[in-house]
Amino acid sequence: AQRVTQPEKLLSVFKGAPVELKCNYSYSGSPELFWYVQYSRQRLQLLLRHISRESIKGFTADLNKGETSFHLKKPFAQEEDSAMYYCALSRPDFGNEKLTFGTGTRLTIIP
Amino acid sequence: DAGVTQSPTHLIKTRGQQVTLRCSPKSGHDTVSWYQQALGQGPQFIFQYYEEEERQRGNFPDRFSGHQFPNYSSELNVNALLLGDSALYLCASSLVAGLYGYTFGSGTRLTVV
């Protein structure tokens, strides 16, 4: 069975400082990894998917298969980055039929 | 495009009652998935509907059932409600299962008293 672990429930970072939200996964096959974000009073929305290799709102994430990690990073935090962040995994071999989420990290940017 | 629409937004039910939640997918999407998000937890997959059939199911009891209509909208039914069913229920729509990613609705907040 697949599992996603986000070790930090809460993370506070000063504005302008680097941000790293940790995500580790366990899955025997080749997963697809995602970061979803939920801003205050808004719906869950896709931030990044690893196959896209994009940088969205200054965030990047690299899939490290050796360490089974998909950490989310941003070099300079902004106040608007304060939100709830969820790491999620799907299984392309099973048609990406569902997302398995971690428990989430609440990021607070201190002005 | 209104995206994924869920109704109602909030609901209070009594233990033992039954509830029906509704979801209209994003225009052009043919697949609907349901997730339960308990307080302080990430969303947990309940099941997915594609071509009016349940395609995949998570680790939820048979009290949780669903339906997809020909217009791709979907319902989630929960029978014999328990206090532990109190949660935010999210609907996510997609095209061809999850091949191109999922779009989430705002959710229905169910409180069981």
PDB file of C-alpha atoms in Angstrom:
ATOM      1  CA  ALA A   1       0.000   0.000   0.000  1.00  0.00           C
ATOM      2  CA  GLN A   2       1.137   3.528  -0.680  1.00  0.00           C
ATOM      3  CA  ARG A   3       1.710   6.112   2.020  1.00  0.00           C
ATOM      4  CA  VAL A   4       2.615   9.808   2.145  1.00  0.00           C
ATOM      5  CA  THR A   5       4.255  11.362   5.197  1.00  0.00           C
ATOM      6  CA  GLN A   6       4.545  15.051   5.955  1.00  0.00           C
ATOM      7  CA  PRO A   7       6.501  15.226   9.204  1.00  0.00           C
ATOM      8  CA  GLU A   8       5.742  18.878  10.033  1.00  0.00           C
ATOM      9  CA  LYS A   9       2.171  19.834  10.938  1.00  0.00           C
ATOM     10  CA  LEU A  10       3.185  23.469  11.421  1.00  0.00           C
ATOM     11  CA  LEU A  11       5.990  25.512   9.898  1.00  0.00           C
ATOM     12  CA  SER A  12       6.707  29.199  10.497  1.00  0.00           C
ATOM     13  CA  VAL A  13       9.183  31.083   8.333  1.00  0.00           C
ATOM     14  CA  PHE A  14      10.133  34.742   8.158  1.00  0.00           C
ATOM     15  CA  LYS A  15       9.314  36.666   5.001  1.00  0.00           C
ATOM     16  CA  GLY A  16      12.267  36.532   2.611  1.00  0.00           C
ATOM     17  CA  ALA A  17      13.695  33.367   4.170  1.00  0.00           C
ATOM     18  CA  PRO A  18      13.886  30.047   2.298  1.00  0.00           C
ATOM     19  CA  VAL A  19      11.049  27.563   2.678  1.00  0.00           C
ATOM     20  CA  GLU A  20      11.207  23.780   2.573  1.00  0.00           C
ATOM     21  CA  LEU A  21       8.178  21.594   3.205  1.00  0.00           C
ATOM     22  CA  LYS A  22       9.067  17.944   3.579  1.00  0.00           C
ATOM     23  CA  CYS A  23       7.291  15.028   1.958  1.00  0.00           C
ATOM     24  CA  ASN A  24       8.277  11.376   2.000  1.00  0.00           C
ATOM     25  CA  TYR A  25       6.437   8.548   0.355  1.00  0.00           C
ATOM     26  CA  SER A  26       6.364   4.787   0.275  1.00  0.00           C
ATOM     27  CA  TYR A  27       5.266   2.915  -2.826  1.00  0.00           C
ATOM     28  CA  SER A  28       6.852  -0.055  -4.522  1.00  0.00           C
ATOM     29  CA  GLY A  29       6.130   1.155  -8.066  1.00  0.00           C
ATOM     30  CA  SER A  30       6.765   4.432  -9.902  1.00  0.00           C
ATOM     31  CA  PRO A  31       4.459   7.055  -8.436  1.00  0.00           C
ATOM     32  CA  GLU A  32       3.344  10.419  -9.640  1.00  0.00           C
ATOM     33  CA  LEU A  33       3.775  13.097  -6.960  1.00  0.00           C
ATOM     34  CA  PHE A  34       1.845  16.310  -6.431  1.00  0.00           C
ATOM     35  CA  TRP A  35       1.703  19.312  -4.148  1.00  0.00           C
ATOM     36  CA  TYR A  36      -1.746  20.747  -3.454  1.00  0.00           C
ATOM     37  CA  VAL A  37      -2.325  24.034  -1.647  1.00  0.00           C
ATOM     38  CA  GLN A  38      -5.317  25.388   0.218  1.00  0.00           C
ATOM     39  CA  TYR A  39      -5.353  29.120   0.926  1.00  0.00           C
ATOM     40  CA  SER A  40      -7.646  30.488   3.617  1.00  0.00           C
ATOM     41  CA  ARG A  41     -11.322  30.006   2.668  1.00  0.00           C
ATOM     42  CA  GLN A  42     -10.405  28.615  -0.762  1.00  0.00           C
ATOM     43  CA  ARG A  43     -10.659  25.172  -2.266  1.00  0.00           C
ATOM     44  CA  LEU A  44      -7.842  22.708  -2.618  1.00  0.00           C
ATOM     45  CA  GLN A  45      -5.872  23.447  -5.776  1.00  0.00           C
ATOM     46  CA  LEU A  46      -2.968  21.875  -7.592  1.00  0.00           C
ATOM     47  CA  LEU A  47       0.336  23.664  -7.094  1.00  0.00           C
ATOM     48  CA  LEU A  48       2.841  21.297  -8.737  1.00  0.00           C
ATOM     49  CA  ARG A  49       3.074  17.850 -10.289  1.00  0.00           C
ATOM     50  CA  HIS A  50       6.498  16.311 -10.645  1.00  0.00           C
ATOM     51  CA  ILE A  51       6.182  15.256 -14.275  1.00  0.00           C
ATOM     52  CA  SER A  52       5.592  18.874 -15.302  1.00  0.00           C
ATOM     53  CA  ARG A  53       8.908  20.052 -13.860  1.00  0.00           C
ATOM     54  CA  GLU A  54       7.425  23.540 -13.558  1.00  0.00           C
ATOM     55  CA  SER A  55       8.048  26.331 -11.107  1.00  0.00           C
ATOM     56  CA  ILE A  56       4.748  27.718  -9.852  1.00  0.00           C
ATOM     57  CA  LYS A  57       4.668  30.893  -7.723  1.00  0.00           C
ATOM     58  CA  GLY A  58       8.406  30.420  -7.184  1.00  0.00           C
ATOM     59  CA  PHE A  59       7.974  26.912  -5.755  1.00  0.00           C
ATOM     60  CA  THR A  60       9.845  23.889  -7.064  1.00  0.00           C
ATOM     61  CA  ALA A  61       9.888  20.244  -6.047  1.00  0.00           C
ATOM     62  CA  ASP A  62      12.221  17.473  -7.152  1.00  0.00           C
ATOM     63  CA  LEU A  63      11.368  13.804  -6.967  1.00  0.00           C
ATOM     64  CA  ASN A  64      14.210  11.923  -5.282  1.00  0.00           C
ATOM     65  CA  LYS A  65      13.549   8.241  -5.856  1.00  0.00           C
ATOM     66  CA  GLY A  66      16.552   7.177  -3.802  1.00  0.00           C
ATOM     67  CA  GLU A  67      15.300   8.985  -0.712  1.00  0.00           C
ATOM     68  CA  THR A  68      11.622   8.575  -1.698  1.00  0.00           C
ATOM     69  CA  SER A  69      11.098  12.272  -1.124  1.00  0.00           C
ATOM     70  CA  PHE A  70       9.351  15.141  -2.891  1.00  0.00           C
ATOM     71  CA  HIS A  71      10.189  18.208  -0.841  1.00  0.00           C
ATOM     72  CA  LEU A  72       8.677  21.574  -1.789  1.00  0.00           C
ATOM     73  CA  LYS A  73      11.064  24.526  -1.853  1.00  0.00           C
ATOM     74  CA  LYS A  74      11.010  28.257  -2.372  1.00  0.00           C
ATOM     75  CA  PRO A  75      14.091  30.467  -2.014  1.00  0.00           C
ATOM     76  CA  PHE A  76      12.326  33.573  -0.662  1.00  0.00           C
ATOM     77  CA  ALA A  77       9.053  33.267   1.245  1.00  0.00           C
ATOM     78  CA  GLN A  78       6.258  35.770   0.674  1.00  0.00           C
ATOM     79  CA  GLU A  79       3.348  36.555   2.989  1.00  0.00           C
ATOM     80  CA  GLU A  80       0.855  35.242   0.417  1.00  0.00           C
ATOM     81  CA  ASP A  81       2.477  31.797   0.707  1.00  0.00           C
ATOM     82  CA  SER A  82       0.766  31.275   4.076  1.00  0.00           C
ATOM     83  CA  ALA A  83      -1.536  28.301   3.495  1.00  0.00           C
ATOM     84  CA  MET A  84      -2.078  24.604   4.078  1.00  0.00           C
ATOM     85  CA  TYR A  85       0.085  22.396   1.851  1.00  0.00           C
ATOM     86  CA  TYR A  86      -0.616  18.754   1.046  1.00  0.00           C
ATOM     87  CA  CYS A  87       1.684  16.304  -0.658  1.00  0.00           C
ATOM     88  CA  ALA A  88      -0.113  13.603  -2.642  1.00  0.00           C
ATOM     89  CA  LEU A  89       0.709  10.499  -4.641  1.00  0.00           C
ATOM     90  CA  SER A  90      -1.044   8.642  -7.432  1.00  0.00           C
ATOM     91  CA  ARG A  91      -0.218   5.437  -9.269  1.00  0.00           C
ATOM     92  CA  PRO A  92       0.115   5.764 -13.049  1.00  0.00           C
ATOM     93  CA  ASP A  93       0.172   1.953 -13.347  1.00  0.00           C
ATOM     94  CA  PHE A  94      -3.385   1.999 -12.003  1.00  0.00           C
ATOM     95  CA  GLY A  95      -4.529   4.889 -14.182  1.00  0.00           C
ATOM     96  CA  ASN A  96      -3.995   7.490 -11.452  1.00  0.00           C
ATOM     97  CA  GLU A  97      -7.316   6.332 -10.041  1.00  0.00           C
ATOM     98  CA  LYS A  98      -6.933   8.089  -6.728  1.00  0.00           C
ATOM     99  CA  LEU A  99      -4.762  10.457  -4.741  1.00  0.00           C
ATOM    100  CA  THR A 100      -3.184   9.450  -1.464  1.00  0.00           C
ATOM    101  CA  PHE A 101      -2.599  12.540   0.654  1.00  0.00           C
ATOM    102  CA  GLY A 102      -0.318  13.319   3.541  1.00  0.00           C
ATOM    103  CA  THR A 103      -1.696  14.987   6.653  1.00  0.00           C
ATOM    104  CA  GLY A 104      -0.593  18.427   5.487  1.00  0.00           C
ATOM    105  CA  THR A 105       1.700  21.216   6.706  1.00  0.00           C
ATOM    106  CA  ARG A 106       0.361  24.594   7.726  1.00  0.00           C
ATOM    107  CA  LEU A 107       2.864  27.196   6.553  1.00  0.00           C
ATOM    108  CA  THR A 108       2.833  30.602   8.207  1.00  0.00           C
ATOM    109  CA  ILE A 109       4.984  33.408   6.846  1.00  0.00           C
ATOM    110  CA  ILE A 110       5.975  35.890   9.530  1.00  0.00           C
ATOM    111  CA  PRO A 111       6.140  39.483   8.229  1.00  0.00           C
TER     112      PRO A 111
ATOM    113  CA  ASP B   1     -16.943  27.776 -15.925  1.00  0.00           C
ATOM    114  CA  ALA B   2     -18.010  27.305 -12.320  1.00  0.00           C
ATOM    115  CA  GLY B   3     -15.594  24.458 -11.778  1.00  0.00           C
ATOM    116  CA  VAL B   4     -16.706  21.691  -9.430  1.00  0.00           C
ATOM    117  CA  THR B   5     -19.909  22.518  -7.573  1.00  0.00           C
ATOM    118  CA  GLN B   6     -20.971  20.777  -4.371  1.00  0.00           C
ATOM    119  CA  SER B   7     -24.193  21.032  -2.410  1.00  0.00           C
ATOM    120  CA  PRO B   8     -25.089  21.676   0.283  1.00  0.00           C
ATOM    121  CA  THR B   9     -22.156  23.588   1.776  1.00  0.00           C
ATOM    122  CA  HIS B  10     -23.060  22.685   5.352  1.00  0.00           C
ATOM    123  CA  LEU B  11     -25.270  20.012   6.866  1.00  0.00           C
ATOM    124  CA  ILE B  12     -26.174  18.885  10.374  1.00  0.00           C
ATOM    125  CA  LYS B  13     -27.594  15.394  10.852  1.00  0.00           C
ATOM    126  CA  THR B  14     -28.474  13.193  13.788  1.00  0.00           C
ATOM    127  CA  ARG B  15     -26.760   9.897  14.510  1.00  0.00           C
ATOM    128  CA  GLY B  16     -28.474   7.055  12.639  1.00  0.00           C
ATOM    129  CA  GLN B  17     -29.863   9.263   9.884  1.00  0.00           C
ATOM    130  CA  GLN B  18     -29.005   9.111   6.201  1.00  0.00           C
ATOM    131  CA  VAL B  19     -27.468  11.876   4.094  1.00  0.00           C
ATOM    132  CA  THR B  20     -27.015  12.608   0.395  1.00  0.00           C
ATOM    133  CA  LEU B  21     -24.331  14.946  -0.909  1.00  0.00           C
ATOM    134  CA  ARG B  22     -24.222  16.185  -4.472  1.00  0.00           C
ATOM    135  CA  CYS B  23     -21.483  17.101  -6.928  1.00  0.00           C
ATOM    136  CA  SER B  24     -21.461  18.628 -10.404  1.00  0.00           C
ATOM    137  CA  PRO B  25     -18.132  18.146 -12.145  1.00  0.00           C
ATOM    138  CA  LYS B  26     -16.192  20.732 -14.060  1.00  0.00           C
ATOM    139  CA  SER B  27     -17.402  21.153 -17.625  1.00  0.00           C
ATOM    140  CA  GLY B  28     -15.775  18.556 -19.852  1.00  0.00           C
ATOM    141  CA  HIS B  29     -14.864  16.189 -17.022  1.00  0.00           C
ATOM    142  CA  ASP B  30     -16.298  12.681 -16.985  1.00  0.00           C
ATOM    143  CA  THR B  31     -14.953  11.245 -13.726  1.00  0.00           C
ATOM    144  CA  VAL B  32     -15.948  12.071 -10.159  1.00  0.00           C
ATOM    145  CA  SER B  33     -14.080  11.064  -7.010  1.00  0.00           C
ATOM    146  CA  TRP B  34     -15.139  11.563  -3.401  1.00  0.00           C
ATOM    147  CA  TYR B  35     -12.853  12.204  -0.460  1.00  0.00           C
ATOM    148  CA  GLN B  36     -13.442  12.509   3.282  1.00  0.00           C
ATOM    149  CA  GLN B  37     -11.324  15.019   5.187  1.00  0.00           C
ATOM    150  CA  ALA B  38     -11.508  14.739   8.957  1.00  0.00           C
ATOM    151  CA  LEU B  39     -10.267  17.614  11.086  1.00  0.00           C
ATOM    152  CA  GLY B  40      -6.472  17.840  11.020  1.00  0.00           C
ATOM    153  CA  GLN B  41      -6.125  15.119   8.404  1.00  0.00           C
ATOM    154  CA  GLY B  42      -5.492  14.971   4.699  1.00  0.00           C
ATOM    155  CA  PRO B  43      -8.309  13.928   2.357  1.00  0.00           C
ATOM    156  CA  GLN B  44      -9.019  10.179   2.307  1.00  0.00           C
ATOM    157  CA  PHE B  45     -10.241   8.539  -0.899  1.00  0.00           C
ATOM    158  CA  ILE B  46     -13.752   7.083  -0.676  1.00  0.00           C
ATOM    159  CA  PHE B  47     -14.483   6.033  -4.262  1.00  0.00           C
ATOM    160  CA  GLN B  48     -14.394   7.071  -7.903  1.00  0.00           C
ATOM    161  CA  TYR B  49     -17.124   6.965 -10.538  1.00  0.00           C
ATOM    162  CA  TYR B  50     -16.515   6.726 -14.258  1.00  0.00           C
ATOM    163  CA  GLU B  51     -19.064   5.842 -16.936  1.00  0.00           C
ATOM    164  CA  GLU B  52     -21.706   5.579 -14.194  1.00  0.00           C
ATOM    165  CA  GLU B  53     -19.844   2.780 -12.433  1.00  0.00           C
ATOM    166  CA  GLU B  54     -17.788   2.640  -9.260  1.00  0.00           C
ATOM    167  CA  ARG B  55     -14.271   2.224 -10.579  1.00  0.00           C
ATOM    168  CA  GLN B  56     -12.247   2.192  -7.384  1.00  0.00           C
ATOM    169  CA  ARG B  57     -13.067   2.175  -3.699  1.00  0.00           C
ATOM    170  CA  GLY B  58     -11.065   3.141  -0.651  1.00  0.00           C
ATOM    171  CA  ASN B  59     -11.241   1.643   2.805  1.00  0.00           C
ATOM    172  CA  PHE B  60     -14.763   2.758   3.690  1.00  0.00           C
ATOM    173  CA  PRO B  61     -17.705   0.613   4.853  1.00  0.00           C
ATOM    174  CA  ASP B  62     -20.716  -0.207   2.714  1.00  0.00           C
ATOM    175  CA  ARG B  63     -22.659   2.521   4.509  1.00  0.00           C
ATOM    176  CA  PHE B  64     -20.947   4.801   2.006  1.00  0.00           C
ATOM    177  CA  SER B  65     -22.415   4.463  -1.462  1.00  0.00           C
ATOM    178  CA  GLY B  66     -22.572   6.574  -4.547  1.00  0.00           C
ATOM    179  CA  HIS B  67     -24.023   7.098  -7.932  1.00  0.00           C
ATOM    180  CA  GLN B  68     -23.056   8.822 -11.157  1.00  0.00           C
ATOM    181  CA  PHE B  69     -25.673  10.110 -13.564  1.00  0.00           C
ATOM    182  CA  PRO B  70     -25.505  10.280 -17.370  1.00  0.00           C
ATOM    183  CA  ASN B  71     -24.620  13.998 -17.149  1.00  0.00           C
ATOM    184  CA  TYR B  72     -21.561  12.969 -15.048  1.00  0.00           C
ATOM    185  CA  SER B  73     -22.882  14.521 -11.826  1.00  0.00           C
ATOM    186  CA  SER B  74     -22.646  12.366  -8.753  1.00  0.00           C
ATOM    187  CA  GLU B  75     -24.148  11.709  -5.340  1.00  0.00           C
ATOM    188  CA  LEU B  76     -22.561  10.377  -2.179  1.00  0.00           C
ATOM    189  CA  ASN B  77     -24.906   8.624   0.240  1.00  0.00           C
ATOM    190  CA  VAL B  78     -24.065   7.734   3.811  1.00  0.00           C
ATOM    191  CA  ASN B  79     -26.446   5.549   5.823  1.00  0.00           C
ATOM    192  CA  ALA B  80     -26.688   5.007   9.569  1.00  0.00           C
ATOM    193  CA  LEU B  81     -24.577   8.062  10.344  1.00  0.00           C
ATOM    194  CA  LEU B  82     -22.030   7.854  13.129  1.00  0.00           C
ATOM    195  CA  LEU B  83     -20.454  10.713  15.044  1.00  0.00           C
ATOM    196  CA  GLY B  84     -17.175   9.785  13.358  1.00  0.00           C
ATOM    197  CA  ASP B  85     -18.637  10.570   9.949  1.00  0.00           C
ATOM    198  CA  SER B  86     -18.416  14.265  10.796  1.00  0.00           C
ATOM    199  CA  ALA B  87     -15.979  15.667   8.256  1.00  0.00           C
ATOM    200  CA  LEU B  88     -15.529  17.766   5.147  1.00  0.00           C
ATOM    201  CA  TYR B  89     -16.541  15.781   2.075  1.00  0.00           C
ATOM    202  CA  LEU B  90     -14.711  16.772  -1.072  1.00  0.00           C
ATOM    203  CA  CYS B  91     -15.642  16.022  -4.639  1.00  0.00           C
ATOM    204  CA  ALA B  92     -12.958  16.014  -7.318  1.00  0.00           C
ATOM    205  CA  SER B  93     -13.593  15.788 -11.025  1.00  0.00           C
ATOM    206  CA  SER B  94     -11.219  14.767 -13.781  1.00  0.00           C
ATOM    207  CA  LEU B  95     -11.004  13.544 -17.341  1.00  0.00           C
ATOM    208  CA  VAL B  96     -10.348   9.872 -18.057  1.00  0.00           C
ATOM    209  CA  ALA B  97      -9.894   8.935 -14.406  1.00  0.00           C
ATOM    210  CA  GLY B  98      -6.984  10.999 -13.115  1.00  0.00           C
ATOM    211  CA  LEU B  99      -4.890  11.064 -16.219  1.00  0.00           C
ATOM    212  CA  TYR B 100      -4.850  14.858 -16.466  1.00  0.00           C
ATOM    213  CA  GLY B 101      -5.153  15.727 -12.801  1.00  0.00           C
ATOM    214  CA  TYR B 102      -8.062  16.527 -10.512  1.00  0.00           C
ATOM    215  CA  THR B 103     -10.126  19.665  -9.815  1.00  0.00           C
ATOM    216  CA  PHE B 104     -11.620  19.894  -6.346  1.00  0.00           C
ATOM    217  CA  GLY B 105     -14.846  21.417  -5.116  1.00  0.00           C
ATOM    218  CA  SER B 106     -15.180  23.490  -1.956  1.00  0.00           C
ATOM    219  CA  GLY B 107     -16.679  20.596  -0.066  1.00  0.00           C
ATOM    220  CA  THR B 108     -19.688  19.846   2.119  1.00  0.00           C
ATOM    221  CA  ARG B 109     -19.166  20.171   5.870  1.00  0.00           C
ATOM    222  CA  LEU B 110     -21.164  17.379   7.542  1.00  0.00           C
ATOM    223  CA  THR B 111     -21.712  17.483  11.272  1.00  0.00           C
ATOM    224  CA  VAL B 112     -23.306  14.472  12.972  1.00  0.00           C
ATOM    225  CA  VAL B 113     -24.766  15.126  16.427  1.00  0.00           C
TER     226      VAL B 113
END
